[in-house]
PDB file of C-alpha atoms in Angstrom:
ATOM      1  CA  MET A   1       0.000   0.000   0.000  1.00 45.00           C
ATOM      2  CA  ASN A   2       1.300   3.463  -0.897  1.00 56.00           C
ATOM      3  CA  LYS A   3       2.063   5.938   1.857  1.00 55.00           C
ATOM      4  CA  PRO A   4      -0.383   8.882   1.697  1.00 60.00           C
ATOM      5  CA  PRO A   5       1.017  12.229   0.569  1.00 72.00           C
ATOM      6  CA  GLY A   6       2.041  14.948   2.995  1.00 84.00           C
ATOM      7  CA  VAL A   7       0.450  18.361   3.331  1.00 91.00           C
ATOM      8  CA  VAL A   8       1.452  20.775   0.557  1.00 90.00           C
ATOM      9  CA  GLN A   9       2.809  24.037   1.955  1.00 90.00           C
ATOM     10  CA  LEU A  10       2.075  27.643   1.038  1.00 88.00           C
ATOM     11  CA  GLY A  11       4.064  28.592  -2.046  1.00 87.00           C
ATOM     12  CA  ASN A  12       3.060  25.494  -3.999  1.00 90.00           C
ATOM     13  CA  LYS A  13       1.031  26.526  -7.064  1.00 95.00           C
ATOM     14  CA  VAL A  14      -1.884  24.151  -6.296  1.00 95.00           C
ATOM     15  CA  ILE A  15      -2.575  25.950  -2.969  1.00 95.00           C
ATOM     16  CA  ARG A  16      -3.313  29.185  -4.843  1.00 96.00           C
ATOM     17  CA  SER A  17      -5.274  27.609  -7.727  1.00 97.00           C
ATOM     18  CA  LYS A  18      -9.034  27.178  -8.064  1.00 98.00           C
ATOM     19  CA  ALA A  19      -9.877  23.460  -7.807  1.00 98.00           C
ATOM     20  CA  LYS A  20     -11.940  21.733 -10.500  1.00 98.00           C
ATOM     21  CA  ASN A  21     -15.291  19.998  -9.998  1.00 98.00           C
ATOM     22  CA  VAL A  22     -15.346  16.226  -9.677  1.00 98.00           C
ATOM     23  CA  SER A  23     -17.262  14.593 -12.540  1.00 98.00           C
ATOM     24  CA  SER A  24     -17.676  11.141 -10.948  1.00 98.00           C
ATOM     25  CA  VAL A  25     -17.398  10.412  -7.234  1.00 98.00           C
ATOM     26  CA  SER A  26     -17.145   6.676  -7.989  1.00 98.00           C
ATOM     27  CA  ASP A  27     -13.990   7.191 -10.080  1.00 98.00           C
ATOM     28  CA  PRO A  28     -11.227   5.101  -8.400  1.00 98.00           C
ATOM     29  CA  GLU A  29      -8.862   8.102  -8.434  1.00 97.00           C
ATOM     30  CA  VAL A  30     -11.454  10.220  -6.599  1.00 98.00           C
ATOM     31  CA  GLN A  31     -11.961   7.452  -4.057  1.00 98.00           C
ATOM     32  CA  MET A  32      -8.168   7.328  -3.537  1.00 97.00           C
ATOM     33  CA  VAL A  33      -8.080  11.100  -2.970  1.00 98.00           C
ATOM     34  CA  ILE A  34     -10.823  10.746  -0.333  1.00 98.00           C
ATOM     35  CA  ARG A  35      -8.897   7.942   1.429  1.00 97.00           C
ATOM     36  CA  ASP A  36      -5.682   9.974   1.320  1.00 97.00           C
ATOM     37  CA  LEU A  37      -7.416  13.070   2.701  1.00 98.00           C
ATOM     38  CA  ILE A  38      -8.790  11.100   5.647  1.00 97.00           C
ATOM     39  CA  SER A  39      -5.457   9.420   6.323  1.00 96.00           C
ATOM     40  CA  VAL A  40      -3.382  12.621   6.160  1.00 96.00           C
ATOM     41  CA  MET A  41      -5.934  14.615   8.199  1.00 95.00           C
ATOM     42  CA  ARG A  42      -5.767  12.042  10.995  1.00 94.00           C
ATOM     43  CA  GLU A  43      -2.002  11.522  10.746  1.00 93.00           C
ATOM     44  CA  ARG A  44      -1.358  15.280  11.019  1.00 92.00           C
ATOM     45  CA  ASN A  45      -3.895  15.837  13.828  1.00 90.00           C
ATOM     46  CA  LEU A  46      -6.027  18.141  11.681  1.00 93.00           C
ATOM     47  CA  VAL A  47      -9.824  18.563  11.839  1.00 95.00           C
ATOM     48  CA  GLY A  48     -10.245  19.321   8.136  1.00 97.00           C
ATOM     49  CA  LEU A  49      -8.279  18.928   4.921  1.00 98.00           C
ATOM     50  CA  ALA A  50      -8.928  19.889   1.300  1.00 98.00           C
ATOM     51  CA  ALA A  51      -7.636  18.092  -1.810  1.00 98.00           C
ATOM     52  CA  PRO A  52      -5.390  21.008  -2.898  1.00 97.00           C
ATOM     53  CA  GLN A  53      -3.552  20.569   0.407  1.00 97.00           C
ATOM     54  CA  ILE A  54      -2.354  17.151  -0.760  1.00 97.00           C
ATOM     55  CA  GLY A  55      -1.528  18.433  -4.229  1.00 96.00           C
ATOM     56  CA  ILE A  56      -4.824  17.527  -5.951  1.00 97.00           C
ATOM     57  CA  GLY A  57      -6.785  20.307  -7.681  1.00 97.00           C
ATOM     58  CA  LYS A  58     -10.219  18.763  -7.094  1.00 98.00           C
ATOM     59  CA  ARG A  59     -13.196  20.168  -5.154  1.00 98.00           C
ATOM     60  CA  ILE A  60     -13.104  17.698  -2.262  1.00 98.00           C
ATOM     61  CA  PHE A  61     -12.543  18.152   1.449  1.00 98.00           C
ATOM     62  CA  VAL A  62     -13.050  16.175   4.641  1.00 98.00           C
ATOM     63  CA  THR A  63     -13.809  17.189   8.224  1.00 98.00           C
ATOM     64  CA  GLU A  64     -13.745  15.348  11.532  1.00 96.00           C
ATOM     65  CA  VAL A  65     -14.052  17.301  14.776  1.00 93.00           C
ATOM     66  CA  ARG A  66     -12.328  15.195  17.388  1.00 89.00           C
ATOM     67  CA  THR A  67      -9.706  15.384  20.105  1.00 81.00           C
ATOM     68  CA  THR A  68      -6.261  15.934  18.592  1.00 79.00           C
ATOM     69  CA  THR A  69      -2.800  16.726  19.901  1.00 72.00           C
ATOM     70  CA  TYR A  70      -3.665  20.439  20.091  1.00 70.00           C
ATOM     71  CA  ARG A  71      -7.431  20.230  20.697  1.00 73.00           C
ATOM     72  CA  LYS A  72      -8.129  18.476  23.975  1.00 76.00           C
ATOM     73  CA  ASN A  73     -11.503  19.939  24.954  1.00 77.00           C
ATOM     74  CA  ILE A  74     -13.810  19.578  21.972  1.00 80.00           C
ATOM     75  CA  ALA A  75     -17.224  20.878  23.024  1.00 79.00           C
ATOM     76  CA  GLN A  76     -19.062  19.503  19.975  1.00 83.00           C
ATOM     77  CA  PRO A  77     -17.285  16.526  18.359  1.00 84.00           C
ATOM     78  CA  ASP A  78     -18.516  15.572  14.894  1.00 92.00           C
ATOM     79  CA  LYS A  79     -18.136  12.436  12.811  1.00 95.00           C
ATOM     80  CA  LEU A  80     -16.052  12.121   9.674  1.00 97.00           C
ATOM     81  CA  ARG A  81     -17.691  13.937   6.751  1.00 98.00           C
ATOM     82  CA  VAL A  82     -16.743  13.979   3.070  1.00 98.00           C
ATOM     83  CA  PHE A  83     -17.710  16.949   0.883  1.00 98.00           C
ATOM     84  CA  VAL A  84     -17.420  16.640  -2.908  1.00 98.00           C
ATOM     85  CA  ASN A  85     -18.260  19.646  -5.119  1.00 98.00           C
ATOM     86  CA  PRO A  86     -19.544  21.589  -2.084  1.00 98.00           C
ATOM     87  CA  LYS A  87     -21.389  24.891  -2.290  1.00 98.00           C
ATOM     88  CA  ILE A  88     -22.441  27.142   0.568  1.00 98.00           C
ATOM     89  CA  ARG A  89     -26.182  27.535   0.031  1.00 98.00           C
ATOM     90  CA  SER A  90     -26.810  29.976   2.845  1.00 98.00           C
ATOM     91  CA  HIS A  91     -25.159  31.459   5.911  1.00 98.00           C
ATOM     92  CA  SER A  92     -26.009  33.476   8.979  1.00 98.00           C
ATOM     93  CA  LYS A  93     -25.726  37.234   9.147  1.00 98.00           C
ATOM     94  CA  SER A  94     -23.863  36.858  12.418  1.00 98.00           C
ATOM     95  CA  THR A  95     -20.125  36.320  12.382  1.00 98.00           C
ATOM     96  CA  ALA A  96     -17.406  35.374  14.826  1.00 97.00           C
ATOM     97  CA  THR A  97     -13.708  36.132  14.811  1.00 97.00           C
ATOM     98  CA  GLU A  98     -11.519  33.301  16.107  1.00 95.00           C
ATOM     99  CA  TYR A  99      -7.924  32.208  15.699  1.00 93.00           C
ATOM    100  CA  GLU A 100      -7.152  29.755  12.905  1.00 94.00           C
ATOM    101  CA  GLY A 101      -4.131  27.809  11.803  1.00 92.00           C
ATOM    102  CA  CYS A 102      -3.598  25.638   8.753  1.00 93.00           C
ATOM    103  CA  GLY A 103      -1.750  22.490   7.774  1.00 91.00           C
ATOM    104  CA  SER A 104      -0.534  24.306   4.653  1.00 91.00           C
ATOM    105  CA  VAL A 105       1.178  27.010   6.681  1.00 89.00           C
ATOM    106  CA  ALA A 106       2.395  24.566   9.326  1.00 78.00           C
ATOM    107  CA  GLU A 107       6.021  25.227   8.395  1.00 77.00           C
ATOM    108  CA  ALA A 108       5.471  28.931   9.120  1.00 77.00           C
ATOM    109  CA  MET A 109       3.676  27.991  12.375  1.00 84.00           C
ATOM    110  CA  LEU A 110       1.265  30.930  12.189  1.00 90.00           C
ATOM    111  CA  PHE A 111      -2.156  31.444  13.757  1.00 92.00           C
ATOM    112  CA  GLY A 112      -4.344  34.490  13.252  1.00 95.00           C
ATOM    113  CA  PRO A 113      -7.829  35.911  13.842  1.00 96.00           C
ATOM    114  CA  VAL A 114     -10.277  35.295  10.985  1.00 97.00           C
ATOM    115  CA  LYS A 115     -13.872  36.534  10.726  1.00 98.00           C
ATOM    116  CA  ARG A 116     -16.302  33.842   9.519  1.00 98.00           C
ATOM    117  CA  PHE A 117     -20.055  33.314   9.344  1.00 98.00           C
ATOM    118  CA  TYR A 118     -21.325  31.643  12.515  1.00 98.00           C
ATOM    119  CA  MET A 119     -23.654  29.274  10.595  1.00 98.00           C
ATOM    120  CA  VAL A 120     -23.469  27.760   7.120  1.00 98.00           C
ATOM    121  CA  GLU A 121     -25.665  25.466   5.074  1.00 98.00           C
ATOM    122  CA  VAL A 122     -23.776  23.398   2.508  1.00 98.00           C
ATOM    123  CA  VAL A 123     -24.942  21.245  -0.378  1.00 98.00           C
ATOM    124  CA  ALA A 124     -22.448  18.597  -1.539  1.00 98.00           C
ATOM    125  CA  PHE A 125     -21.990  14.951  -2.454  1.00 98.00           C
ATOM    126  CA  ASN A 126     -20.684  12.372  -0.003  1.00 98.00           C
ATOM    127  CA  GLU A 127     -18.160   9.588  -0.719  1.00 98.00           C
ATOM    128  CA  LEU A 128     -20.971   7.433  -2.185  1.00 98.00           C
ATOM    129  CA  GLY A 129     -22.002  10.147  -4.640  1.00 98.00           C
ATOM    130  CA  GLU A 130     -25.207  10.945  -2.734  1.00 98.00           C
ATOM    131  CA  GLU A 131     -26.202  14.599  -2.596  1.00 98.00           C
ATOM    132  CA  PHE A 132     -26.841  16.002   0.881  1.00 98.00           C
ATOM    133  CA  VAL A 133     -27.587  19.291   2.594  1.00 98.00           C
ATOM    134  CA  PHE A 134     -25.816  19.977   5.870  1.00 98.00           C
ATOM    135  CA  GLN A 135     -26.308  22.900   8.251  1.00 98.00           C
ATOM    136  CA  THR A 136     -23.953  23.588  11.131  1.00 97.00           C
ATOM    137  CA  ASN A 137     -22.616  26.392  13.282  1.00 97.00           C
ATOM    138  CA  GLY A 138     -19.668  27.329  15.437  1.00 95.00           C
ATOM    139  CA  PHE A 139     -16.367  25.491  15.059  1.00 94.00           C
ATOM    140  CA  LEU A 140     -17.516  23.085  12.331  1.00 97.00           C
ATOM    141  CA  ALA A 141     -18.973  25.966  10.284  1.00 98.00           C
ATOM    142  CA  ARG A 142     -15.575  27.684  10.592  1.00 97.00           C
ATOM    143  CA  ILE A 143     -13.761  24.527   9.430  1.00 97.00           C
ATOM    144  CA  ILE A 144     -16.076  24.154   6.429  1.00 98.00           C
ATOM    145  CA  GLN A 145     -15.519  27.781   5.370  1.00 98.00           C
ATOM    146  CA  HIS A 146     -11.752  27.364   5.822  1.00 98.00           C
ATOM    147  CA  GLU A 147     -11.715  24.227   3.625  1.00 98.00           C
ATOM    148  CA  MET A 148     -14.016  25.835   1.043  1.00 98.00           C
ATOM    149  CA  ASP A 149     -11.502  28.668   0.779  1.00 98.00           C
ATOM    150  CA  HIS A 150      -8.783  26.134  -0.079  1.00 98.00           C
ATOM    151  CA  LEU A 151     -10.899  24.985  -3.035  1.00 98.00           C
ATOM    152  CA  ASP A 152     -10.756  28.569  -4.343  1.00 98.00           C
ATOM    153  CA  GLY A 153      -7.024  29.118  -3.778  1.00 97.00           C
ATOM    154  CA  ILE A 154      -7.524  31.157  -0.589  1.00 97.00           C
ATOM    155  CA  VAL A 155      -5.488  30.581   2.578  1.00 96.00           C
ATOM    156  CA  PHE A 156      -6.561  31.802   6.027  1.00 96.00           C
ATOM    157  CA  ILE A 157      -3.725  34.334   6.211  1.00 94.00           C
ATOM    158  CA  ASP A 158      -5.446  36.164   3.330  1.00 95.00           C
ATOM    159  CA  LYS A 159      -8.373  36.794   5.689  1.00 96.00           C
ATOM    160  CA  VAL A 160      -6.599  37.604   8.948  1.00 95.00           C
ATOM    161  CA  THR A 161      -8.423  40.590  10.421  1.00 91.00           C
ATOM    162  CA  ASP A 162      -5.367  42.118  12.084  1.00 92.00           C
ATOM    163  CA  THR A 163      -1.883  40.960  11.088  1.00 90.00           C
ATOM    164  CA  ARG A 164      -0.509  42.521  14.284  1.00 90.00           C
ATOM    165  CA  LYS A 165      -2.326  39.714  16.115  1.00 91.00           C
ATOM    166  CA  LEU A 166      -0.600  36.859  14.257  1.00 89.00           C
ATOM    167  CA  LEU A 167       0.851  34.336  16.691  1.00 89.00           C
ATOM    168  CA  GLY A 168       3.599  31.762  16.405  1.00 88.00           C
ATOM    169  CA  ARG A 169       2.622  28.161  17.197  1.00 83.00           C
ATOM    170  CA  GLU A 170       4.161  28.037  20.687  1.00 85.00           C
ATOM    171  CA  GLU A 171       2.513  31.306  21.760  1.00 88.00           C
ATOM    172  CA  TYR A 172      -0.844  30.141  20.377  1.00 85.00           C
ATOM    173  CA  ILE A 173      -0.641  26.856  22.306  1.00 80.00           C
ATOM    174  CA  TYR A 174       0.452  28.686  25.476  1.00 83.00           C
ATOM    175  CA  LEU A 175      -2.467  31.140  25.273  1.00 82.00           C
ATOM    176  CA  ARG A 176      -5.027  28.353  24.716  1.00 74.00           C
ATOM    177  CA  LYS A 177      -4.151  26.689  28.045  1.00 70.00           C
TER     178      LYS A 177
END
């Protein structure tokens, strides 16, 4: 069995490119991308990961809100979810600004405040090719918006509300205690 790819870092062309729609979820290559996304997300202790982050320019991402190395107290855990060709159908008017980090800027070890909609409703296809509508709020809504940005070549540092508030990894971890 092949070892899954690593997380592509900022500076790689695919991170700044708009991903293409998937034409067939059942395509074996698409299924491999989904398996790799899940594997790398879990291996790297991430709660979401988009295909461009593993070097694949396809509109696919996965989420799984769970306890990780850096997230010990998850208030609302959520099961593994696969989103293929996702679209945000609606969102709340209310927003929240919270600190975010990213596997694709892990080498830079930066965290910064990003303003996001508090609630989103997404329409997408799952790993079986079944269309679904999913509404969520809070942390998972933030993750979904973050991963959707990756599909459009946007990285969280593009949306940091105040660059003077950027934190290095160690300071971020220290302040979260």
